[in-house]
Amino acid sequence: MTKSSCSDSQMGPRTPRHLFLAFSLLSLQGFGGLIAIVQRELVEKRKWLTPDEFLSDWAVAQTLPGPNVINLAIIFGERRFGFRGACAAVAGLLTAPLVILLTVVRLTQGAVESQALEGALRGMGVIAGALVAGSGLRMLPGLRKNLLSRSACAVLAVTTFLAVGVFQIPVPITMLILGGLGSLWALTRPEMPKRS
Amino acid sequence: MEQWLELSAHMLSLSLFTVGGVLVAAPEMHQFLVDDMHWLTDLQFTSSIALAQAAPGPNVLFVALLGWNIGVNASTEMGSSASLSGFVPIVGALVALFSIIAPSASFAYFAGRWLNHNRNCRAVQAFRSGVAPIVIGLLVASGWRLASIPNSLVADHVVYLVAAISTLVVWRSRVHVLWLIAAGAVLGFAGVV
């Protein structure tokens, strides 16, 4: 019983170089939170991941230490081409933006200071929040194949929102407790594949 | 040379504690680089973060900028020749970036490999299903908190309105996010939000 494991091999990057270029391209479009771009490029445009695969990969990437987009690139790249794939994806994310950033700093000799950026950054920050929240809502179709029922998903999602957004409980603690509960809940479902 | 080793050791030691993104370690970095070692000025530290956030690419690149600025300061102090002073900041940037990423990336590699190889086992499937709704709740909550950082200049309801409208646009439309970011920058620059 493989519910979702076969679907993402239908389409995908052909070579590590293809992976490198794809991740470079998405990284260069990513201002203020790459998640919106990653989701649109990998799921909606290239269809390298189904919505439910993206959701669970993102869950892992977010739980591990380190930048979540880099973790996602490593997990995705490793699945396709092993170690070379992980390196290609991470190198794609970092190389072009790093060169651009250092060139800008070098040319302006540090003249770009927080003062000049302050107003624009504040505005971008509001939008960045909307990007993250909007991408989360855009992932809702990823719950369609979920082993949990609709209402169980809703309870878990709303509780998480209240815990982190309103009561400001630290994310790792929330993930540990609610994630553990959600996983145990899923184990009890009749849809759960039997031990093979 | 000794400075780069110390910088590298500091970043390596923080890497595995950056759950939720490298910015959570920014206060520790500030304590070490600005307050304890005096390698950077306060302004250099904050503008590194601001610039990296405004530029394309992952936010972790601000760590490369910190290393770059340490290199700039070091080569000014030493009074190095022009050719060397162009090279030192690049070394600083690469050392800092590599050191903050390498430990967490190695961890993600082995964790990802294990999960990829065991993706059909019961526990992994339960985890994938159980955590999925939580990720959605978490993203909406983080977005909510990002957008509602207190801002003394304009009324809160304007910020919430802009944030709510753009969340709807991101969710329901196919408008490219770059347009939204540009609109946000213009609104912020004009003092609307």
XYZ file of C-alpha atoms in Angstrom:
389
model
C 0.000 0.000 0.000
C 1.745 3.082 -1.194
C -0.594 5.975 -1.106
C 1.528 8.833 -2.277
C 5.005 7.457 -2.727
C 4.720 6.661 -6.403
C 3.178 9.864 -7.673
C 6.186 12.114 -7.392
C 8.347 9.948 -9.618
C 6.188 10.674 -12.665
C 7.657 14.103 -13.129
C 10.838 15.482 -11.764
C 14.246 16.937 -12.416
C 16.193 14.963 -14.986
C 19.702 15.585 -13.701
C 21.375 17.255 -10.700
C 22.189 20.134 -13.027
C 18.493 20.517 -13.843
C 17.813 20.543 -10.101
C 20.517 23.166 -9.549
C 19.033 25.452 -12.208
C 15.480 25.037 -10.932
C 16.467 25.899 -7.363
C 18.579 28.855 -8.559
C 15.601 30.186 -10.441
C 13.227 29.901 -7.522
C 15.748 31.315 -5.072
C 16.229 34.417 -7.220
C 12.473 35.079 -7.059
C 12.337 34.669 -3.314
C 12.035 37.915 -1.429
C 10.806 37.809 2.153
C 10.128 34.148 2.659
C 10.824 31.573 -0.007
C 7.979 29.259 0.940
C 5.432 30.857 -1.396
C 7.807 30.578 -4.353
C 8.947 27.049 -3.523
C 5.354 25.865 -3.315
C 4.331 27.480 -6.589
C 7.414 26.330 -8.489
C 7.688 22.748 -7.205
C 3.998 21.894 -6.764
C 1.946 24.062 -9.092
C 4.271 24.868 -11.990
C 6.725 21.988 -12.301
C 4.552 19.390 -10.514
C 7.631 17.726 -9.042
C 5.737 17.233 -5.784
C 2.057 16.606 -5.086
C 0.410 18.918 -2.523
C 0.400 16.227 0.177
C 4.042 15.346 -0.474
C 4.995 18.984 -0.230
C 3.096 19.332 3.011
C 4.846 16.416 4.682
C 8.283 17.375 3.322
C 7.739 20.887 4.623
C 6.742 19.477 8.008
C 10.073 17.654 8.239
C 12.039 20.639 6.929
C 10.438 22.897 9.496
C 10.989 20.537 12.432
C 14.714 20.083 11.782
C 17.219 22.766 12.804
C 18.505 25.089 10.101
C 16.870 27.203 7.384
C 13.664 25.399 6.395
C 14.027 25.986 2.647
C 17.549 24.561 2.714
C 16.309 21.526 4.629
C 13.545 21.051 2.055
C 16.089 21.289 -0.783
C 18.258 18.640 0.921
C 15.359 16.224 1.490
C 14.026 16.694 -2.056
C 17.467 16.558 -3.701
C 18.482 13.463 -1.720
C 15.349 11.621 -2.764
C 16.070 12.245 -6.447
C 19.834 11.953 -6.794
C 21.226 11.082 -3.364
C 24.151 13.116 -2.089
C 24.719 14.848 -5.429
C 21.093 15.900 -5.567
C 21.176 17.377 -2.076
C 24.331 19.340 -2.935
C 22.945 20.521 -6.268
C 19.716 21.799 -4.707
C 21.448 23.631 -1.845
C 24.089 25.092 -4.163
C 21.275 26.302 -6.408
C 19.524 28.024 -3.524
C 22.651 29.801 -2.300
C 25.047 30.558 -5.143
C 23.323 33.132 -7.333
C 21.738 35.147 -4.472
C 25.065 35.148 -2.595
C 26.940 36.497 -5.609
C 24.296 39.199 -6.113
C 24.269 40.174 -2.442
C 28.051 40.443 -2.146
C 28.296 42.359 -5.423
C 25.734 44.889 -4.214
C 27.545 45.312 -0.904
C 30.898 45.619 -2.658
C 29.640 48.219 -5.124
C 27.843 50.313 -2.524
C 30.766 49.975 -0.048
C 28.343 49.479 2.821
C 26.429 52.656 1.974
C 23.158 50.729 2.026
C 22.210 51.202 5.630
C 19.185 50.211 7.597
C 17.862 53.786 7.473
C 17.363 53.713 3.710
C 15.721 50.311 3.817
C 13.599 50.783 6.879
C 10.311 51.927 5.360
C 10.435 49.567 2.411
C 11.375 46.662 4.665
C 8.477 47.315 7.006
C 6.089 47.153 4.085
C 7.753 44.003 2.774
C 7.478 42.506 6.262
C 3.703 42.866 6.265
C 3.555 41.197 2.850
C 6.003 38.507 3.982
C 3.559 37.608 6.749
C 0.779 37.394 4.182
C 2.986 35.206 1.956
C 3.598 32.712 4.739
C -0.031 32.635 5.886
C -1.352 32.522 2.305
C 0.998 29.671 1.377
C -0.260 27.763 4.387
C -3.872 28.142 3.227
C -2.839 27.241 -0.320
C -1.594 23.905 1.039
C -5.099 22.901 2.186
C -5.595 20.604 -0.863
C -2.624 18.643 0.484
C -4.909 17.397 3.262
C -7.269 15.618 0.844
C -5.330 12.352 0.957
C -4.717 12.649 4.686
C -5.371 9.573 6.799
C -7.074 11.809 9.356
C -10.649 12.950 8.844
C -11.515 16.483 7.801
C -12.646 17.440 11.276
C -9.548 15.944 12.910
C -7.384 18.007 10.566
C -9.386 21.127 11.378
C -9.050 20.574 15.138
C -5.278 20.092 14.866
C -4.761 23.088 12.564
C -6.858 25.468 14.654
C -5.247 24.309 17.922
C -1.806 24.894 16.409
C -2.814 28.359 15.245
C -4.077 29.259 18.728
C -1.015 27.797 20.465
C 1.565 29.577 18.311
C -0.280 32.622 17.029
C -2.266 33.644 20.091
C -0.642 32.019 23.141
C 2.867 32.312 21.683
C 3.952 28.841 22.774
C 7.369 28.080 21.184
C 7.152 26.268 17.851
C 9.340 23.245 18.772
C 7.196 22.493 21.839
C 3.977 22.864 19.833
C 5.314 20.622 17.078
C 6.397 17.986 19.565
C 3.124 17.818 21.481
C 0.555 18.358 18.724
C 2.659 16.521 16.117
C 2.936 13.549 18.455
C -0.815 13.596 19.113
C -1.594 13.905 15.395
C 0.707 11.000 14.496
C -0.769 8.746 17.189
C -4.245 9.725 16.025
C -3.326 8.749 12.473
C -2.042 5.358 13.667
C -5.480 4.530 15.057
C -7.307 5.248 11.797
C -8.838 2.324 9.893
C -7.345 3.742 6.671
C -3.885 3.216 8.145
C -2.047 0.589 6.074
C -1.619 -2.634 7.986
C 1.763 -3.890 9.069
C 3.366 -5.697 6.143
C 43.321 33.386 10.780
C 42.586 32.876 14.435
C 39.598 35.183 14.024
C 38.148 32.998 11.273
C 38.539 29.896 13.412
C 36.730 31.581 16.283
C 34.005 32.833 13.956
C 33.635 29.377 12.449
C 33.486 27.710 15.873
C 30.792 30.156 16.998
C 28.617 29.523 13.939
C 29.169 25.751 14.061
C 28.070 25.720 17.705
C 24.850 27.627 16.934
C 23.826 25.691 13.833
C 21.990 22.814 15.502
C 20.010 25.206 17.695
C 18.387 27.097 14.841
C 15.034 25.308 14.847
C 12.622 27.634 13.045
C 15.279 29.412 11.009
C 18.685 30.966 11.528
C 17.187 34.289 12.649
C 16.325 32.731 16.019
C 20.091 32.693 16.721
C 20.514 36.376 15.832
C 20.531 37.549 19.492
C 23.367 35.123 20.357
C 25.309 36.233 17.282
C 24.845 39.863 18.253
C 26.074 39.145 21.784
C 29.206 37.419 20.493
C 30.132 39.477 17.412
C 29.158 42.969 18.589
C 29.197 42.984 22.399
C 31.916 40.468 23.267
C 34.379 40.489 20.362
C 33.732 43.987 18.924
C 34.202 42.606 15.412
C 31.122 44.443 14.122
C 29.281 47.648 14.937
C 25.648 47.528 15.931
C 24.708 49.259 12.671
C 26.645 46.736 10.590
C 24.837 43.921 12.374
C 21.311 45.249 11.907
C 21.856 46.410 8.341
C 23.260 42.973 7.418
C 19.967 41.416 8.477
C 17.896 44.115 6.751
C 19.838 43.917 3.502
C 19.711 40.118 3.336
C 15.957 40.220 3.921
C 15.456 42.741 1.153
C 17.605 40.773 -1.294
C 16.535 37.583 -3.127
C 17.409 34.215 -1.650
C 17.105 32.590 1.754
C 17.434 34.810 4.833
C 20.381 32.743 6.088
C 22.531 34.795 3.703
C 22.632 37.503 6.378
C 25.259 35.336 8.084
C 27.448 35.644 4.979
C 27.071 39.430 5.209
C 28.142 39.351 8.857
C 31.285 37.455 7.830
C 31.836 39.877 4.943
C 31.646 42.903 7.248
C 34.009 41.283 9.749
C 36.430 40.817 6.860
C 36.026 44.461 5.798
C 36.737 45.651 9.347
C 39.687 43.280 9.736
C 41.363 44.367 6.515
C 40.843 48.074 7.322
C 42.450 47.561 10.722
C 45.399 45.702 9.268
C 45.759 48.294 6.533
C 46.168 45.525 3.968
C 46.979 46.170 0.348
C 44.102 46.799 -2.030
C 44.294 43.351 -3.597
C 44.095 41.607 -0.236
C 41.301 43.794 1.080
C 39.041 42.602 -1.709
C 39.749 38.993 -0.839
C 39.450 38.969 2.960
C 35.719 39.834 3.111
C 34.916 36.999 0.703
C 36.747 34.543 2.959
C 34.782 35.894 5.916
C 31.471 35.500 4.076
C 32.191 31.925 3.004
C 33.540 30.814 6.399
C 30.495 32.212 8.234
C 27.938 30.835 5.788
C 29.512 27.397 5.566
C 29.815 27.092 9.346
C 26.212 28.039 10.111
C 24.820 25.672 7.466
C 27.092 22.596 7.544
C 25.930 20.982 10.821
C 22.189 21.466 10.302
C 22.482 20.483 6.634
C 24.283 17.247 7.501
C 21.600 16.480 10.041
C 18.857 17.191 7.489
C 20.643 14.993 4.953
C 20.688 11.927 7.198
C 17.205 12.562 8.592
C 15.861 13.082 5.055
C 17.614 9.975 3.787
C 16.165 7.866 6.567
C 12.671 9.215 5.934
C 12.956 8.814 2.179
C 14.056 5.192 2.565
C 11.367 4.362 5.131
C 8.538 6.299 3.599
C 6.202 3.321 3.497
C 6.687 2.262 7.076
C 3.712 2.788 9.376
C 5.332 5.281 11.716
C 6.487 7.527 8.874
C 3.062 7.450 7.230
C 1.405 8.292 10.532
C 3.847 11.143 11.025
C 3.232 12.495 7.526
C -0.520 12.524 8.057
C -0.470 13.664 11.656
C 1.841 16.611 11.135
C 0.341 17.938 7.889
C -2.574 19.895 9.454
C -0.203 21.237 12.092
C 2.078 22.705 9.439
C -0.858 24.604 7.977
C -1.848 25.990 11.377
C 1.760 26.877 12.050
C 2.219 28.762 8.785
C -0.926 30.807 9.289
C 0.183 31.578 12.849
C 3.718 32.616 11.800
C 2.327 34.791 9.032
C -0.072 36.394 11.500
C 2.768 37.145 13.907
C 5.064 38.455 11.163
C 2.433 40.840 9.857
C 1.382 42.102 13.275
C 4.765 43.220 14.592
C 3.853 46.450 16.405
C 4.377 49.563 14.360
C 4.081 52.922 16.058
C 3.832 54.949 12.863
C 0.465 53.901 11.490
C -2.752 52.545 12.941
C -2.916 48.786 13.376
C -6.095 48.381 11.379
C -4.389 49.612 8.202
C -1.652 47.001 8.611
C -4.202 44.262 9.303
C -6.257 45.283 6.283
C -3.242 45.202 3.962
C -2.107 41.895 5.467
C -5.572 40.329 5.168
C -6.027 41.424 1.556
C -2.618 40.185 0.519
C -3.152 36.876 2.314
C -6.338 36.415 0.272
C -4.468 37.292 -2.923
C -1.700 34.768 -2.147
C -4.243 32.089 -1.259
C -6.825 32.460 -4.016
C -5.075 34.037 -7.001
C -2.122 33.246 -9.209
C -0.613 36.720 -9.025
C 3.179 36.436 -8.876
C 4.405 37.076 -5.347
C 7.070 39.500 -6.613
C 4.323 41.995 -7.444
C 2.993 41.777 -3.904
C 6.435 42.241 -2.388
C 7.046 45.251 -4.623
C 3.676 46.718 -3.637
C 4.550 46.193 0.027
C 7.895 47.928 -0.406
C 6.220 50.912 -2.085
C 3.505 51.117 0.601
C 6.129 50.936 3.332
C 8.337 53.490 1.639
C 5.369 55.843 1.276
C 4.522 55.372 4.956
C 1.150 53.705 4.400
C 2.035 50.598 6.404
